[in-house]
Amino acid sequence: MAPPLMGQMMNQPLLVSSIIEFAARHFGNSEIVSRRVEGDVHRYTYRACHQRAKRLANALQALGVGMGDRVATLAWNGYRHLEAYYAVSGSGAVLHTINPRLHPEQVAYITNHAEDQVLLFDLTFLPLVEAIAPHCKTIRTYVLMADRDRMPAGSKIPDLRCYEDLIDTHSDDYTWPQFDENAACTLCYTSGTTGNPKGALYSHRSTVLHAYASAMPSALNVSARDTVLPVVPMFHVNAWGLPYSVPLNGAKLVLPGAALDGKSLYDLFESEQVTFSAGVPTVWLGLINYAVQNGLKFSSFRRTVIGGSACPPAMMNTLLDAFNVEVIHAWGMTEMSPLGTTCTLQHKHLALPQEEQRRLLQKQGHAVYGVDMKIVDDDGKELPWDGKAYGHLLVKGPWIIRAYFKGEGGDPLQDGWFPTGDVATIDEDGYMQITDRSKDVIKSGGEWIGTIDLENIAVSHPAVMQAACIGVHHPKWDERPLLVVVPRPGMTVSREELLAFYEGKIAKWWLPDDVVFTDALPLGGTGKVQKNKLREQYKDHRLPTLSTQ
Ligand code: ADP
């Protein structure tokens, strides 16, 4: 084949520094509002954020941080964390956001694996950092992201610096370096439910493309008219890219810090007139409960993206019917930066009855431009897009990993596609629906029972706050479903009532064999139910159906 005729456009690398530079220049007065760990509310503009990010970039250089070096953070959603996002990656180093909810041993493991040179951390995490510092072999400098008067006296942490001192003693005279857009930008570890966490190393190019694509109208639809409050933490897959897509669109950004309880969030939503938010289903429970219990409505909040685990239809209905908040169901994973699909309607759906529209909106949605997906059977054969056939979900695209950091776990790809570990259907219009994670699926008599459906039905019962369904060993069927239920405070429901509630809603053989009640479900570092823990807890549970089958 003859070489192509090359285009004649400027070859400007896609670097994340260009996002904050753009926001400062074109939306310089748009606000960033942060509830600080110190308790007060801090506000400034993109212009001021850019200046402080450049000061921090100079400070990092003075600390000896070079191209490709890893700089870690243990921090909530706040303005200093945002400055680090741009200063670290923008200067050519790699921002490694650590999930502080992981076990301290895992945090130490991750910093050693990443070979972090510097750790920036919030005051909340001082005890954690004191505990892990002796085990962190590569960290040379620790920086406490706090005002000078909050610095601890006589801390045992070696080379402990004050963030504000660093900012104050360096100038904002800094030019963002230009380099290959494929250079590493940020590093996020998966939560490692089995084995050690593995690192996804995003590039500048993948991060900028993800920021562009995720903000599009058929995806998250972020605009300069929005006020965006990411509840999803900046240590959980870069808060789903919002620290990039929000400045890229010049929207006002509201960062809630450590106060994620219903009241604190509600107050911030109202005082800052938030229009759009994002979080995993469990965080909305607290906010919805607080608003319902106090008879409150939202005066500006209109849209939220919910993902990370399946959003129960009951939650979507409550948000829409009681609060006039539209839910955009989204699906993705750490390995995908994270966005893969969003569920938004097409023109032809607008004529459908409301019930049908809602049923469609419960799916995880259509691919965002840049992501391709397919479902395959156990032999890797592609399955039809008919909304019925379900199989292993595979994806590919420019913001999906091709390898884990340091080659951990070998080559993850299958013929160039990344296996997500999820089981899904895809319908004629390309709307994907997750039936389960392959490791959570219940295998009963050689057939699969999807636990998400069973859980969604359970939480649509008025007395059920949360539910999780797991497979329990059964000598004849291999596994049978056990439903674990957290009742709503002050309400009761019996096992028999719940089982009767399933009647007519599912195939008979999907009916859980038993129901157990508990006060709380075990949640992992990203707010998801840890089914492996539940399976361990109930592995000896004796199903009442054993004697009859
Ligand atoms: P981890 O895999 O480390 O727990 P991720 O945030 O990367 O953390 O989790 C990705 C997984 O979360 C997906 O593979 C899928 O199983 C689940 N998930 C994400 N969004 C949804 C959703 N909207 N519905 C159902 N499952 C989801």
XYZ file of C-alpha atoms and ligand atoms in Angstrom:
576
model
C 0.000 0.000 0.000
C 1.299 3.483 -0.841
C 1.939 5.744 2.166
C -1.066 7.951 2.991
C -1.116 11.644 2.130
C -0.442 13.297 5.473
C -2.677 16.039 6.823
C -1.221 19.441 7.476
C -2.527 20.267 10.909
C -0.508 21.379 13.927
C 0.837 18.429 15.832
C 0.035 19.439 19.377
C 0.306 16.662 21.960
C -2.780 16.063 24.111
C -1.421 16.884 27.578
C -3.491 17.392 30.735
C -1.685 20.677 31.492
C -3.535 22.101 28.483
C -6.841 21.542 30.323
C -6.044 23.712 33.342
C -4.301 26.242 31.113
C -7.432 26.413 28.962
C -9.768 26.672 31.962
C -7.658 29.461 33.493
C -7.515 31.415 30.237
C -11.071 30.954 28.975
C -13.094 30.296 32.139
C -10.700 32.036 34.521
C -13.418 33.318 36.842
C -15.348 30.038 37.158
C -15.248 28.860 40.727
C -13.793 25.871 42.541
C -15.395 25.489 45.972
C -14.012 23.016 48.500
C -15.142 21.912 51.908
C -11.830 21.546 53.674
C -10.811 18.887 56.154
C -10.257 21.882 58.468
C -14.061 22.339 58.379
C -14.417 25.638 56.520
C -15.343 26.240 52.890
C -12.593 27.449 50.574
C -13.317 29.147 47.254
C -11.175 30.385 44.413
C -11.126 30.363 40.608
C -9.587 28.279 37.827
C -7.147 31.147 37.335
C -5.974 30.898 40.962
C -5.877 27.086 40.756
C -3.636 27.297 37.700
C -1.248 29.681 39.468
C -0.958 27.460 42.527
C -0.524 24.345 40.344
C 2.430 26.069 38.669
C 3.912 26.944 42.070
C 3.565 23.310 43.081
C 5.201 22.205 39.823
C 8.211 24.407 40.684
C 8.221 23.001 44.234
C 8.196 19.411 42.959
C 11.089 20.197 40.667
C 13.015 21.594 43.653
C 12.259 18.359 45.529
C 13.988 16.490 42.725
C 10.861 15.027 41.109
C 11.660 14.324 37.467
C 9.900 13.035 34.352
C 8.091 9.760 34.993
C 8.659 9.835 38.767
C 5.633 8.795 40.771
C 4.077 11.253 43.219
C 1.355 9.744 45.389
C -1.658 11.325 47.067
C -3.790 10.204 49.984
C -6.444 12.875 49.802
C -10.142 13.702 49.625
C -11.779 15.766 46.917
C -10.369 19.229 47.502
C -8.594 22.141 45.802
C -5.102 21.073 46.882
C -5.678 17.592 45.465
C -6.820 19.211 42.213
C -3.652 21.328 42.124
C -1.635 18.125 42.529
C -3.542 16.519 39.651
C -2.257 19.213 37.305
C 1.142 20.033 38.867
C 2.330 16.421 39.028
C 1.129 15.166 35.647
C 1.584 18.525 33.916
C 5.266 18.600 34.860
C 5.811 15.128 33.387
C 5.717 13.167 36.646
C 3.009 10.561 37.321
C 0.214 11.158 39.802
C -0.560 8.069 41.836
C -3.868 8.445 43.678
C -4.080 5.977 46.558
C -7.357 4.785 48.013
C -7.039 5.449 51.766
C -9.820 2.977 52.498
C -7.587 0.081 51.552
C -5.958 -1.885 54.326
C -2.767 -0.064 55.539
C -0.676 -3.046 54.446
C -2.104 -2.729 50.931
C -1.399 1.025 50.925
C 2.241 0.330 51.816
C 2.395 -2.452 49.206
C 1.053 -0.100 46.534
C 3.491 2.739 47.282
C 6.401 0.302 47.156
C 5.137 -1.271 43.953
C 4.627 2.150 42.366
C 8.018 3.326 43.737
C 6.474 6.595 44.852
C 9.038 9.335 45.534
C 6.801 11.873 47.253
C 3.524 11.477 49.139
C 1.062 14.364 49.454
C -1.617 13.720 52.069
C -4.561 15.278 53.877
C -4.582 15.889 57.629
C -7.142 13.068 58.067
C -4.542 10.549 56.993
C -1.737 11.647 59.343
C -2.168 8.549 61.597
C -2.259 6.261 58.536
C 0.898 7.841 57.101
C 2.665 7.621 60.464
C 1.823 3.921 60.577
C 2.942 3.065 57.045
C 5.951 5.405 56.663
C 8.465 2.887 58.093
C 7.291 0.372 55.446
C 7.327 2.752 52.474
C 10.776 2.150 51.056
C 10.870 4.642 48.205
C 9.122 7.757 49.548
C 11.729 10.486 50.167
C 9.456 13.395 51.048
C 6.096 13.579 52.779
C 3.952 16.672 52.251
C 1.032 17.443 54.549
C -1.647 19.268 52.557
C -2.592 21.667 55.321
C -2.062 25.204 56.605
C 1.136 25.859 58.526
C -0.612 26.025 61.909
C -1.873 22.447 61.442
C 1.594 20.928 61.170
C 2.120 18.333 63.919
C 4.912 18.914 66.406
C 7.455 16.107 66.715
C 6.037 13.777 64.073
C 8.119 10.690 63.348
C 7.467 11.009 59.614
C 10.819 11.622 57.887
C 11.226 14.810 55.830
C 7.706 16.072 56.533
C 6.915 19.308 54.677
C 4.002 21.720 54.777
C 2.148 22.075 51.465
C 1.425 25.763 51.967
C 5.104 26.451 52.703
C 6.038 24.759 49.453
C 3.491 26.812 47.530
C 4.570 30.056 49.211
C 8.255 29.594 48.643
C 7.971 28.950 44.911
C 6.907 31.234 42.109
C 4.163 30.660 39.568
C 6.588 31.415 36.790
C 6.431 28.019 35.125
C 5.920 26.857 31.571
C 4.280 23.455 31.204
C 6.720 21.202 29.354
C 5.626 19.711 26.030
C 6.298 16.004 25.595
C 4.919 12.846 24.010
C 1.179 12.558 24.645
C 1.638 8.827 25.222
C 3.709 9.553 28.337
C 2.240 8.256 31.600
C -0.014 10.715 33.408
C -1.690 8.960 36.349
C -1.547 5.589 38.040
C -4.582 3.955 39.704
C -4.620 0.555 41.332
C -7.641 -1.719 41.166
C -9.101 -2.510 44.556
C -7.729 -6.058 44.431
C -10.631 -8.075 45.766
C -8.554 -11.127 44.996
C -4.766 -10.934 45.227
C -2.720 -7.770 45.224
C -4.016 -4.627 43.546
C -2.836 -4.107 39.971
C -1.938 -0.718 38.481
C -3.624 0.929 35.501
C -1.214 3.479 34.046
C -3.104 6.116 32.067
C -1.402 8.299 29.474
C -1.934 12.014 28.835
C -3.532 11.145 25.523
C -5.946 8.615 27.041
C -6.868 11.024 29.841
C -7.562 13.976 27.538
C -9.560 11.830 25.080
C -11.563 10.381 27.981
C -12.248 13.895 29.280
C -13.508 15.012 25.852
C -15.666 11.957 25.270
C -17.148 11.630 28.749
C -18.462 15.196 28.692
C -20.422 14.785 25.437
C -24.207 15.319 25.513
C -24.997 11.615 25.058
C -22.563 10.779 27.846
C -22.361 12.920 31.025
C -23.346 16.177 29.309
C -21.148 18.544 31.335
C -21.344 22.205 30.320
C -20.247 25.635 31.524
C -23.784 26.126 32.868
C -23.336 23.290 35.347
C -22.177 23.249 38.924
C -20.654 19.819 39.409
C -20.108 18.057 42.717
C -18.211 14.780 42.326
C -19.036 12.634 45.352
C -16.987 9.877 43.758
C -13.533 10.320 45.285
C -10.556 11.645 43.365
C -8.770 8.491 44.586
C -11.323 6.238 42.823
C -10.394 6.149 39.113
C -9.739 9.904 39.028
C -13.290 10.663 40.184
C -14.458 9.242 36.857
C -12.454 11.886 34.994
C -14.457 14.834 36.354
C -11.341 16.733 37.567
C -10.489 16.926 33.857
C -13.874 17.087 32.100
C -15.281 19.790 34.404
C -12.450 22.354 33.900
C -12.368 21.418 30.205
C -15.947 22.707 30.025
C -15.480 25.628 32.406
C -18.167 24.386 34.806
C -18.145 25.353 38.477
C -16.587 22.572 40.559
C -17.638 21.768 44.136
C -15.407 19.413 46.116
C -16.950 17.920 49.272
C -13.807 16.860 51.174
C -14.247 14.209 53.853
C -17.823 15.079 54.844
C -19.853 12.606 52.779
C -22.774 12.088 55.194
C -26.290 12.994 54.058
C -26.528 16.320 55.905
C -23.109 17.660 54.870
C -23.719 16.760 51.251
C -27.239 18.172 51.241
C -26.055 21.485 52.728
C -23.333 21.802 50.090
C -25.702 20.872 47.235
C -27.990 23.683 48.341
C -25.480 26.378 49.326
C -23.543 25.985 46.068
C -26.602 25.303 43.890
C -25.180 22.081 42.492
C -26.840 20.899 39.254
C -24.932 17.692 38.497
C -23.246 15.043 40.601
C -21.664 11.585 40.422
C -21.276 8.685 42.814
C -21.730 4.989 43.555
C -25.210 3.810 44.647
C -24.282 3.487 48.349
C -23.509 7.209 48.753
C -26.956 8.172 47.506
C -28.574 6.065 50.208
C -27.325 8.446 52.925
C -28.285 11.588 51.015
C -31.744 10.306 50.039
C -32.464 9.090 53.598
C -31.462 12.452 55.049
C -33.627 14.381 52.576
C -36.633 12.060 53.039
C -36.408 12.069 56.843
C -36.256 15.870 56.937
C -38.840 16.496 54.219
C -36.268 18.300 52.049
C -36.143 18.871 48.288
C -33.279 19.971 46.061
C -33.609 23.445 44.582
C -31.020 23.095 41.792
C -29.865 19.456 41.614
C -31.219 17.920 38.373
C -28.897 15.166 37.102
C -26.584 12.593 38.543
C -24.451 9.858 37.111
C -24.513 6.635 39.103
C -22.148 3.749 38.458
C -19.483 1.585 40.035
C -22.140 -1.006 40.776
C -25.654 -1.442 39.425
C -28.020 1.374 40.376
C -31.243 -0.287 41.600
C -34.335 0.882 39.652
C -35.949 1.718 43.008
C -33.219 4.295 43.639
C -33.628 5.766 40.149
C -37.381 6.045 40.653
C -37.025 7.728 44.053
C -34.548 10.252 42.717
C -36.774 11.062 39.769
C -40.237 10.939 41.384
C -39.484 12.384 44.800
C -36.624 14.752 43.918
C -36.871 15.436 40.184
C -33.288 14.228 39.716
C -32.552 12.336 36.518
C -30.129 9.400 36.838
C -27.595 8.633 34.129
C -26.644 5.028 34.692
C -23.007 4.493 33.726
C -20.677 1.556 33.608
C -16.916 1.317 33.549
C -13.910 0.145 35.462
C -10.467 1.205 36.659
C -8.943 -0.460 33.605
C -11.150 1.773 31.391
C -10.294 5.222 32.857
C -13.253 4.393 33.768
C -16.074 5.264 31.370
C -17.423 2.612 28.978
C -21.154 3.173 28.642
C -23.805 5.691 29.657
C -27.544 5.209 29.425
C -29.203 8.115 27.656
C -32.209 7.990 25.350
C -32.220 8.373 21.584
C -34.706 10.498 19.682
C -36.855 7.476 18.785
C -37.258 6.589 22.467
C -38.882 9.891 23.343
C -42.230 8.667 22.012
C -42.181 5.562 24.211
C -44.426 5.351 27.271
C -42.661 6.467 30.448
C -42.556 2.904 31.822
C -40.624 1.677 28.787
C -38.258 4.631 28.847
C -37.494 3.873 32.468
C -36.897 0.207 31.749
C -34.376 1.187 29.098
C -32.678 3.710 31.386
C -32.055 0.947 33.924
C -29.562 -0.657 31.553
C -25.886 0.309 31.783
C -26.250 1.925 28.368
C -24.646 2.461 25.000
C -20.909 2.747 24.340
C -19.339 6.172 24.583
C -17.498 7.088 21.367
C -14.000 5.623 21.686
C -15.151 2.393 23.314
C -16.087 -0.710 21.358
C -17.654 -3.707 23.059
C -18.818 -7.243 22.327
C -20.154 -10.247 24.219
C -18.749 -13.740 23.693
C -19.504 -17.256 24.900
C -17.068 -19.473 26.827
C -15.341 -20.389 23.534
C -14.834 -16.750 22.562
C -17.565 -16.854 19.857
C -19.352 -13.508 19.466
C -22.972 -13.523 20.648
C -25.848 -11.650 18.996
C -27.053 -8.208 20.072
C -30.634 -9.243 20.833
C -30.970 -8.181 24.464
C -31.291 -11.833 25.479
C -28.040 -13.680 24.831
C -25.637 -13.051 27.666
C -21.929 -13.620 27.729
C -18.529 -12.283 28.728
C -18.184 -8.578 27.993
C -15.019 -7.520 26.153
C -13.972 -3.962 25.320
C -11.351 -2.016 23.423
C -10.455 1.596 22.893
C -7.809 4.293 23.402
C -8.493 4.724 27.155
C -8.537 1.020 27.994
C -5.376 -0.629 29.351
C -3.319 -2.994 27.222
C -1.209 -4.131 30.190
C -1.018 -3.650 33.945
C 1.792 -1.572 35.448
C 5.065 -3.533 35.427
C 3.361 -6.310 33.460
C 1.658 -7.609 36.602
C -0.575 -10.608 35.879
C 0.761 -11.143 32.327
C -0.996 -10.096 29.113
C -4.606 -9.304 30.024
C -5.877 -9.051 26.424
C -7.721 -11.657 24.339
C -7.098 -10.997 20.625
C -6.684 -7.301 21.326
C -9.820 -7.050 23.508
C -9.885 -6.490 27.255
C -12.067 -8.992 29.148
C -13.992 -6.979 31.728
C -14.969 -9.884 33.988
C -18.600 -8.816 33.602
C -21.468 -10.791 32.094
C -23.867 -8.796 29.946
C -26.495 -8.633 27.221
C -26.492 -6.086 24.382
C -29.746 -5.209 22.608
C -30.436 -4.333 18.951
C -29.808 -0.639 19.653
C -26.486 -1.328 21.381
C -27.731 -0.869 24.959
C -25.694 -3.080 27.255
C -26.996 -4.549 30.489
C -24.773 -6.152 33.096
C -26.307 -9.286 34.559
C -23.420 -9.903 36.909
C -19.716 -10.025 37.541
C -18.575 -13.422 36.313
C -17.176 -14.209 39.769
C -20.505 -13.329 41.443
C -22.804 -15.183 39.056
C -24.622 -18.114 40.721
C -24.221 -21.390 38.889
C -27.274 -23.521 39.542
C -27.713 -26.836 37.740
C -25.391 -25.728 34.929
C -27.339 -22.488 34.335
C -26.486 -18.966 35.482
C -28.535 -16.884 37.870
C -27.757 -13.144 37.688
C -27.616 -11.622 41.142
C -28.216 -7.996 40.107
C -31.824 -8.743 39.090
C -32.515 -10.526 42.363
C -31.050 -7.634 44.359
C -32.918 -4.973 42.381
C -36.219 -6.708 43.120
C -35.391 -7.035 46.821
C -34.568 -3.331 47.230
C -37.812 -2.370 45.507
C -39.577 -3.747 48.611
C -40.398 -0.784 50.870
C -38.888 -2.401 53.983
C -35.545 -3.253 52.348
C -32.671 -0.773 52.379
C -29.908 -2.920 50.884
C -29.663 -6.452 49.574
C -26.971 -8.729 48.240
C -27.404 -12.131 46.692
C -24.700 -14.789 46.839
C -24.343 -18.413 45.802
C -24.233 -20.979 48.592
C -23.057 -24.526 47.986
C -25.822 -27.012 47.250
C -25.073 -30.739 46.766
C -27.551 -31.211 43.928
C -27.554 -27.847 42.111
C -23.945 -26.834 42.834
C -25.017 -23.380 44.051
C -28.294 -21.788 45.091
C -29.065 -18.121 45.822
C -29.066 -16.776 49.364
C -30.435 -13.251 49.829
C -28.778 -11.112 52.503
C -30.971 -8.171 53.499
C -30.475 -4.965 55.477
C -33.973 -3.785 56.497
C -34.840 -0.070 56.564
C -34.425 1.396 60.034
C -37.580 0.844 62.075
C -39.134 -1.561 59.546
C -39.445 -5.309 59.520
C -40.150 -7.845 56.817
C -40.200 -11.630 57.051
C -38.378 -14.193 54.956
C -41.717 -15.483 53.632
C -42.963 -12.010 52.680
C -39.779 -11.337 50.729
C -39.885 -14.654 48.904
C -43.544 -14.051 48.039
C -42.545 -10.611 46.736
C -40.550 -12.324 43.951
C -43.627 -14.143 42.640
C -44.281 -13.350 38.986
C -41.141 -11.219 38.752
C -38.587 -13.958 37.981
C -38.375 -17.530 36.707
C -39.272 -19.898 39.559
C -35.861 -21.553 39.695
C -34.209 -18.147 40.302
C -36.076 -17.753 43.606
C -33.588 -17.428 46.498
C -33.525 -20.549 48.667
C -33.261 -18.495 51.817
C -33.162 -14.962 53.232
C -30.978 -13.782 56.100
C -31.119 -10.403 57.799
C -28.155 -8.297 58.878
C -27.422 -4.758 60.116
C -24.902 -3.875 57.417
C -23.251 -5.308 54.323
C -19.443 -5.365 54.102
C -18.376 -2.522 51.792
C -15.010 -2.276 50.015
C -12.831 0.778 49.518
C -14.948 2.033 46.636
C -18.314 1.605 48.336
C -19.182 -1.732 46.740
C -20.578 -4.747 48.521
C -17.764 -7.241 49.092
C -19.454 -10.426 47.980
C -16.320 -12.483 48.574
C -16.595 -11.544 52.283
C -20.299 -12.452 52.313
C -19.603 -15.775 50.621
C -16.986 -16.500 53.284
C -19.364 -15.440 56.068
C -22.250 -17.627 54.868
C -20.278 -20.532 53.385
C -21.679 -22.929 56.003
C -25.206 -21.556 55.842
C -27.615 -24.482 55.741
C -30.294 -23.827 53.146
C -33.780 -24.860 54.301
C -34.362 -26.313 50.827
C -31.683 -28.940 51.364
C -34.015 -31.497 52.906
C -36.659 -31.103 50.196
C -34.471 -31.329 47.057
P -12.803 -2.731 41.169
O -12.958 -3.595 39.962
O -11.411 -2.493 41.539
O -13.744 -3.080 42.276
P -13.834 -0.720 39.551
O -14.381 0.574 39.943
O -12.849 -0.764 38.486
O -13.260 -1.290 40.835
O -15.018 -1.732 39.275
C -15.415 -2.086 37.990
C -16.535 -3.058 38.050
O -17.645 -2.507 38.754
C -17.103 -3.434 36.721
O -16.340 -4.426 36.091
C -18.495 -3.916 37.086
O -18.484 -5.240 37.573
C -18.863 -3.009 38.221
N -19.695 -1.909 37.739
C -19.326 -0.653 37.441
N -20.381 0.079 37.058
C -21.463 -0.730 37.105
C -22.862 -0.585 36.805
N -23.376 0.580 36.423
N -23.657 -1.664 36.947
C -23.163 -2.851 37.345
N -21.870 -3.047 37.646
C -21.026 -2.006 37.527
